[in-house]
Coordinates of C-alpha atoms and ligand atoms in Angstrom, one line a residue:
M866 CA -4.9 15.4 -70.8
S867 CA -8.3 14.7 -69.7
T868 CA -10.8 16.4 -71.8
Y869 CA -14.2 17.4 -71.0
T870 CA -17.6 18.8 -71.7
A871 CA -19.9 20.6 -70.1
Q872 CA -23.7 22.0 -70.9
S873 CA -26.0 24.8 -69.4
H874 CA -29.2 27.2 -70.5
P875 CA -28.5 30.7 -70.2
N876 CA -31.8 32.4 -67.2
I877 CA -34.3 35.3 -67.0
A878 CA -34.2 37.1 -63.5
F879 CA -37.5 38.3 -62.4
I880 CA -35.6 40.6 -60.0
K881 CA -32.6 41.9 -61.4
Y882 CA -29.2 42.6 -60.6
W883 CA -28.2 45.4 -61.7
G884 CA -24.6 47.6 -60.7
N885 CA -21.7 46.0 -58.5
R886 CA -20.4 46.5 -55.0
D887 CA -17.0 45.4 -56.1
N888 CA -16.4 44.9 -60.2
A889 CA -13.7 43.7 -60.3
L890 CA -15.3 40.9 -58.1
R891 CA -18.7 40.4 -59.5
L892 CA -20.2 41.8 -56.2
P893 CA -23.6 42.5 -57.0
S894 CA -25.6 45.7 -55.8
N895 CA -28.5 43.5 -54.3
G896 CA -29.9 40.2 -54.7
S897 CA -31.7 38.7 -57.3
V898 CA -33.6 35.7 -58.9
S899 CA -34.4 34.0 -62.5
M900 CA -35.5 30.4 -63.6
N901 CA -32.9 29.2 -66.8
L902 CA -34.2 28.7 -69.9
D903 CA -34.6 25.1 -70.9
G904 CA -33.6 23.5 -74.8
L905 CA -31.2 26.7 -75.3
F906 CA -27.9 25.7 -73.8
T907 CA -24.8 26.4 -74.1
R908 CA -21.9 23.8 -74.6
T909 CA -18.2 24.9 -73.4
T910 CA -15.2 21.7 -74.0
V911 CA -12.2 23.1 -72.1
T912 CA -9.2 20.5 -72.6
F913 CA -5.4 20.7 -71.2
N914 CA -2.5 20.7 -72.7
S915 CA 0.6 22.1 -73.9
S916 CA 0.4 24.5 -76.0
Q917 CA 1.8 27.5 -75.8
R918 CA -1.3 30.2 -74.5
D919 CA -4.9 29.7 -74.5
S920 CA -7.2 29.2 -77.2
L921 CA -11.1 29.8 -77.5
L922 CA -13.4 28.4 -80.6
I923 CA -16.5 29.9 -80.7
N924 CA -19.5 29.0 -82.8
D925 CA -15.7 27.2 -84.6
H926 CA -15.0 30.9 -84.8
P927 CA -11.6 31.8 -83.4
V928 CA -11.6 34.2 -81.2
S929 CA -9.2 36.7 -78.9
G930 CA -8.7 39.4 -77.4
K931 CA -11.1 41.1 -74.7
G932 CA -13.6 37.9 -75.6
L933 CA -10.1 35.3 -74.9
E934 CA -9.1 37.9 -71.8
R935 CA -12.3 37.0 -69.9
V936 CA -12.1 33.4 -70.5
S937 CA -8.7 32.9 -69.8
Y938 CA -9.1 35.1 -66.2
I939 CA -11.7 32.3 -65.3
L940 CA -8.5 29.6 -66.9
D941 CA -5.7 31.7 -64.3
L942 CA -8.9 31.0 -61.5
V943 CA -9.1 27.0 -62.1
R944 CA -5.3 27.0 -62.3
E945 CA -4.4 28.7 -59.4
M946 CA -7.1 26.2 -56.7
A947 CA -5.5 23.1 -59.3
N948 CA -1.3 24.3 -58.7
M949 CA -1.2 23.7 -62.1
N950 CA 0.0 25.4 -65.8
E951 CA -1.1 23.5 -69.1
R952 CA -2.5 26.0 -70.9
A953 CA -6.2 25.0 -72.4
E954 CA -8.1 24.7 -75.7
V955 CA -11.7 26.4 -75.5
S956 CA -14.6 25.8 -77.4
S957 CA -17.7 26.8 -77.3
S958 CA -21.3 26.5 -79.0
N959 CA -25.1 28.3 -77.9
N960 CA -27.9 26.6 -79.8
F961 CA -30.2 29.6 -80.1
P962 CA -28.6 32.4 -82.2
A963 CA -26.6 35.6 -82.0
G964 CA -28.5 38.9 -81.0
A965 CA -31.4 36.5 -79.9
G966 CA -32.5 38.9 -76.2
I967 CA -30.8 35.6 -74.6
A968 CA -27.6 36.5 -72.2
S969 CA -25.2 34.4 -73.9
S970 CA -22.7 35.1 -71.4
A971 CA -24.8 33.6 -68.4
A972 CA -24.8 30.0 -70.0
A973 CA -20.9 30.1 -71.5
F974 CA -19.5 30.9 -68.1
A975 CA -21.5 27.9 -66.3
A976 CA -20.9 26.0 -68.7
L977 CA -16.5 26.7 -69.2
A978 CA -16.7 26.7 -65.0
V979 CA -17.7 23.2 -65.1
A980 CA -16.1 22.0 -67.7
S981 CA -12.8 23.7 -66.8
S982 CA -13.0 22.6 -63.6
H983 CA -13.4 19.4 -64.1
A984 CA -10.6 19.2 -66.9
A985 CA -8.5 21.2 -64.4
G986 CA -9.5 17.5 -62.1
L987 CA -10.7 19.0 -59.6
T988 CA -14.7 18.8 -57.9
L989 CA -15.8 21.9 -57.0
S990 CA -19.2 21.9 -54.7
E991 CA -22.7 23.6 -56.5
W992 CA -21.4 26.8 -54.8
Q993 CA -17.7 27.0 -55.1
L994 CA -19.1 27.0 -59.3
S995 CA -21.0 28.9 -58.7
R996 CA -18.7 31.4 -58.0
L997 CA -16.4 30.9 -60.1
A998 CA -18.2 31.4 -62.8
R999 CA -19.3 34.6 -60.9
R1000 CA -16.4 36.0 -61.6
G1001 CA -17.2 35.2 -65.6
S1002 CA -20.3 37.2 -65.2
G1003 CA -21.8 37.6 -62.1
S1004 CA -25.9 36.5 -63.7
A1005 CA -23.1 33.0 -64.7
S1006 CA -23.7 32.7 -61.0
R1007 CA -27.7 31.5 -61.6
S1008 CA -27.2 29.2 -64.6
I1009 CA -24.8 26.6 -62.3
P1010 CA -28.0 25.0 -59.9
S1011 CA -31.1 24.4 -61.0
G1012 CA -34.6 25.6 -62.1
F1013 CA -35.2 29.1 -60.1
V1014 CA -33.0 30.0 -58.6
E1015 CA -31.7 33.0 -55.6
W1016 CA -27.8 34.9 -56.1
M1017 CA -27.6 35.6 -52.4
M1018 CA -25.2 39.1 -52.1
G1019 CA -23.3 37.7 -48.7
T1020 CA -21.0 39.0 -47.5
G1021 CA -17.9 39.1 -49.6
D1022 CA -16.2 37.1 -52.9
E1023 CA -17.1 33.4 -50.1
D1024 CA -20.4 33.5 -49.7
C1025 CA -22.0 35.4 -52.5
I1026 CA -23.1 32.6 -55.1
A1027 CA -26.6 30.9 -56.3
V1028 CA -28.6 28.3 -55.0
S1029 CA -32.0 26.6 -56.1
I1030 CA -35.1 27.8 -54.2
A1031 CA -37.3 25.0 -57.2
P1032 CA -36.6 22.9 -59.3
P1033 CA -38.1 22.5 -62.6
E1034 CA -41.1 20.9 -62.2
H1035 CA -41.9 23.2 -58.9
W1036 CA -44.6 25.6 -61.3
M1037 CA -45.0 25.2 -65.5
L1038 CA -44.2 28.8 -66.2
T1039 CA -42.9 29.7 -70.1
D1040 CA -41.0 32.6 -71.0
C1041 CA -41.9 33.2 -74.9
V1042 CA -39.3 35.9 -76.1
A1043 CA -40.5 37.9 -78.4
I1044 CA -37.6 39.1 -80.3
V1045 CA -38.6 43.5 -81.4
N1046 CA -35.5 45.0 -84.1
A1047 CA -33.7 46.5 -83.6
S1048 CA -31.1 48.5 -85.0
H1049 CA -28.6 49.9 -82.8
K1050 CA -26.5 48.0 -81.0
K1051 CA -27.1 47.8 -77.7
T1052 CA -23.8 49.3 -74.5
G1053 CA -22.8 45.4 -73.0
S1054 CA -24.0 44.6 -69.0
T1055 CA -20.3 44.7 -68.1
E1056 CA -20.3 49.0 -69.1
G1057 CA -23.8 49.3 -68.2
H1058 CA -23.4 47.3 -64.9
A1059 CA -20.3 50.8 -63.4
L1060 CA -23.1 53.4 -64.6
A1061 CA -25.4 52.5 -62.6
W1062 CA -24.9 54.2 -59.2
T1063 CA -24.4 58.0 -61.7
S1064 CA -28.5 57.5 -62.3
P1065 CA -30.0 58.8 -58.4
L1066 CA -31.9 56.5 -58.9
Q1067 CA -30.6 53.2 -58.2
A1068 CA -30.5 53.8 -54.3
G1069 CA -34.3 53.5 -54.6
R1070 CA -33.6 50.2 -56.2
V1071 CA -31.4 49.0 -54.8
A1072 CA -32.9 49.7 -51.4
D1073 CA -36.5 48.3 -51.5
A1074 CA -34.9 45.2 -53.5
A1075 CA -34.7 43.1 -50.4
R1076 CA -38.7 43.3 -49.7
R1077 CA -39.0 43.0 -54.1
L1078 CA -36.8 39.9 -54.2
E1079 CA -38.9 38.2 -50.8
I1080 CA -42.0 38.7 -52.5
C1081 CA -41.3 37.2 -56.3
R1082 CA -39.4 33.8 -53.8
N1083 CA -42.6 33.9 -52.1
A1084 CA -45.3 34.0 -55.3
I1085 CA -42.7 31.1 -56.4
L1086 CA -42.6 28.6 -54.1
N1087 CA -46.4 29.6 -53.7
K1088 CA -47.2 29.6 -57.3
D1089 CA -49.3 32.9 -56.8
F1090 CA -49.2 34.3 -60.0
E1091 CA -50.5 37.5 -60.3
T1092 CA -48.1 38.7 -57.7
F1093 CA -45.5 37.0 -59.1
A1094 CA -46.2 39.4 -62.7
D1095 CA -46.6 42.5 -60.7
I1096 CA -43.4 42.3 -59.0
I1097 CA -41.4 40.6 -61.7
E1098 CA -43.0 44.0 -64.1
L1099 CA -41.8 46.3 -61.3
D1100 CA -39.3 45.1 -61.4
S1101 CA -37.5 45.3 -64.6
D1102 CA -39.5 49.1 -65.0
M1103 CA -37.7 50.4 -61.9
M1104 CA -34.3 48.7 -63.9
H1105 CA -34.7 50.6 -66.7
A1106 CA -35.8 53.4 -64.8
V1107 CA -32.2 53.2 -63.7
M1108 CA -30.9 52.9 -67.3
M1109 CA -32.7 55.6 -68.6
T1110 CA -31.5 57.6 -66.1
S1111 CA -27.3 56.6 -66.0
T1112 CA -25.1 58.7 -66.9
P1113 CA -25.0 58.2 -70.2
P1114 CA -28.5 57.0 -70.5
L1115 CA -28.9 54.0 -71.5
M1116 CA -32.1 53.0 -73.2
Y1117 CA -33.3 50.0 -75.1
W1118 CA -36.4 49.6 -74.9
Q1119 CA -37.4 50.4 -79.1
P1120 CA -41.5 51.6 -79.2
T1121 CA -42.2 47.6 -80.2
T1122 CA -41.3 47.4 -76.9
L1123 CA -43.1 49.2 -74.9
G1124 CA -45.7 48.4 -76.6
I1125 CA -46.2 44.8 -75.1
F1126 CA -46.0 45.5 -72.1
H1127 CA -49.5 47.0 -72.8
E1128 CA -50.4 43.9 -74.9
V1129 CA -49.8 41.5 -72.0
R1130 CA -51.9 43.9 -68.8
A1131 CA -54.7 44.0 -70.7
W1132 CA -54.0 40.2 -71.3
R1133 CA -53.5 40.0 -68.4
A1134 CA -57.2 42.2 -67.2
S1135 CA -58.9 39.7 -69.4
G1136 CA -58.1 36.8 -67.8
L1137 CA -54.8 35.7 -69.4
S1138 CA -51.9 34.3 -66.5
V1139 CA -49.5 37.0 -68.0
G1140 CA -46.6 38.9 -67.2
Y1141 CA -43.3 40.9 -68.6
T1142 CA -39.5 41.7 -67.9
V1143 CA -37.1 42.5 -69.7
D1144 CA -33.4 42.2 -69.5
A1145 CA -30.7 44.8 -71.3
G1146 CA -32.0 45.5 -74.3
A1147 CA -34.9 45.9 -76.8
N1148 CA -36.8 41.7 -76.2
V1149 CA -39.4 41.4 -74.4
H1150 CA -39.8 37.7 -72.3
V1151 CA -43.1 37.0 -71.8
I1152 CA -43.4 34.4 -69.2
C1153 CA -46.6 32.7 -68.6
L1154 CA -47.8 29.5 -67.5
A1155 CA -47.3 26.5 -69.5
E1156 CA -50.5 25.6 -70.6
D1157 CA -51.4 29.1 -71.9
A1158 CA -47.9 29.0 -74.5
K1159 CA -48.9 28.6 -77.5
E1160 CA -51.9 31.2 -77.2
V1161 CA -49.1 34.0 -75.9
E1162 CA -46.5 32.4 -78.5
K1163 CA -49.5 33.4 -81.1
R1164 CA -50.4 36.0 -80.4
L1165 CA -47.2 38.0 -79.7
R1166 CA -46.4 36.8 -83.7
E1167 CA -49.7 38.5 -84.5
L1168 CA -47.8 42.5 -83.4
P1169 CA -46.6 44.1 -85.5
G1170 CA -42.5 44.2 -84.6
V1171 CA -42.0 41.3 -83.7
S1172 CA -39.9 39.5 -85.7
D1173 CA -39.3 36.3 -84.4
V1174 CA -40.7 34.1 -80.8
L1175 CA -38.2 31.7 -78.5
V1176 CA -40.0 29.4 -76.6
A1177 CA -38.3 28.2 -73.0
G1178 CA -39.5 26.2 -69.8
V1179 CA -38.0 26.1 -66.8
G1180 CA -34.7 24.2 -67.1
G1181 CA -32.1 21.9 -64.7
A1182 CA -28.7 22.6 -63.6
A1183 CA -25.3 22.5 -65.4
R1184 CA -23.9 19.9 -65.8
I1185 CA -20.9 17.8 -67.5
V1186 CA -22.0 15.6 -70.8
Ligands
DP6_2586 C1 -30.0 43.0 -67.4 O1 -24.3 39.1 -65.7 O2 -24.5 40.2 -67.9 O3 -29.4 40.6 -67.1 O4 -21.2 40.5 -64.7 O5 -20.8 41.9 -66.5 O6 -21.2 39.7 -67.5 P1 -22.0 40.5 -66.1 O7 -23.3 41.5 -66.4 P2 -24.7 40.2 -66.4 O8 -26.1 41.1 -65.8 C2 -27.0 40.5 -67.0 C3 -27.7 42.1 -66.4 C4 -29.0 41.5 -66.7 C5 -30.5 41.4 -65.2 C6 -29.8 40.6 -64.2 O9 -29.6 39.6 -65.1 O10 -30.1 39.8 -63.2

């Protein structure tokens, strides 16, 4: 019986993943690029023991049903690899508020993959961990490696994994997450991915994804902010165009979301290095150079409809703590 605790960061995608070519294996329709969010983390402890079933605590609250099933699915993969049968006690907590527009599933499944494989006595490579995390939540594959990360489409389950393209210190970027008050409940990503191909725009988005990804990867490697901002905004807008035109349609933006887009573009036109990107929610991730983060945060806080701003630099890899 052994206990391990792992910690991992959520990530924000610059080139987005939306829609799968295989929903069960979570093989994405296109490759994606992200950065880990420093300072925000999920910490997960896994203990295998002699109890009858797996149990899950999230922020000290017991979780059953679908949430537990999704965790047990990963534990089953680990048990199979380790050739063992013990059930596990899983306890997880986040240091960032729920519903803050930060995809908690990415950090959660990355931490679960690292903690559970160690607790089962396995020594998995970063590739294997990324692949395992992916089976719980697609974007979790990107929270395994450090810094700036590319999740490759691969040819199948084996090589559909994420790798670091640059360490955190490569480029001092900051994500200022503008929290927008959204009253309605959002549709979760798993349901959303399944709707992607009902949009006539998805085929065009996917066909052009490799081109956008290459532009984004090069902009990161060359620290070319202008090109970077243009491509992340285009990619985010294209994903939301697919969401809005799927059946049923998903409309995540609120009036404040759109208002921030206009502000960010005006700030950039006047010389500030800023760009926006939005996940499956109304909150806007405003990406800027670390040296401008204070100014960007201040400007965002002054906008009507912005209730809070979370600030995160570039984070490292998922690890045992
Ligand atoms: C909009 O990885 O949360 O954030 O695999 O169903 O858990 P599941 O989906 P998830 O989807 C993330 C979608 C996105 C874009 C992105 O992060 O690439």
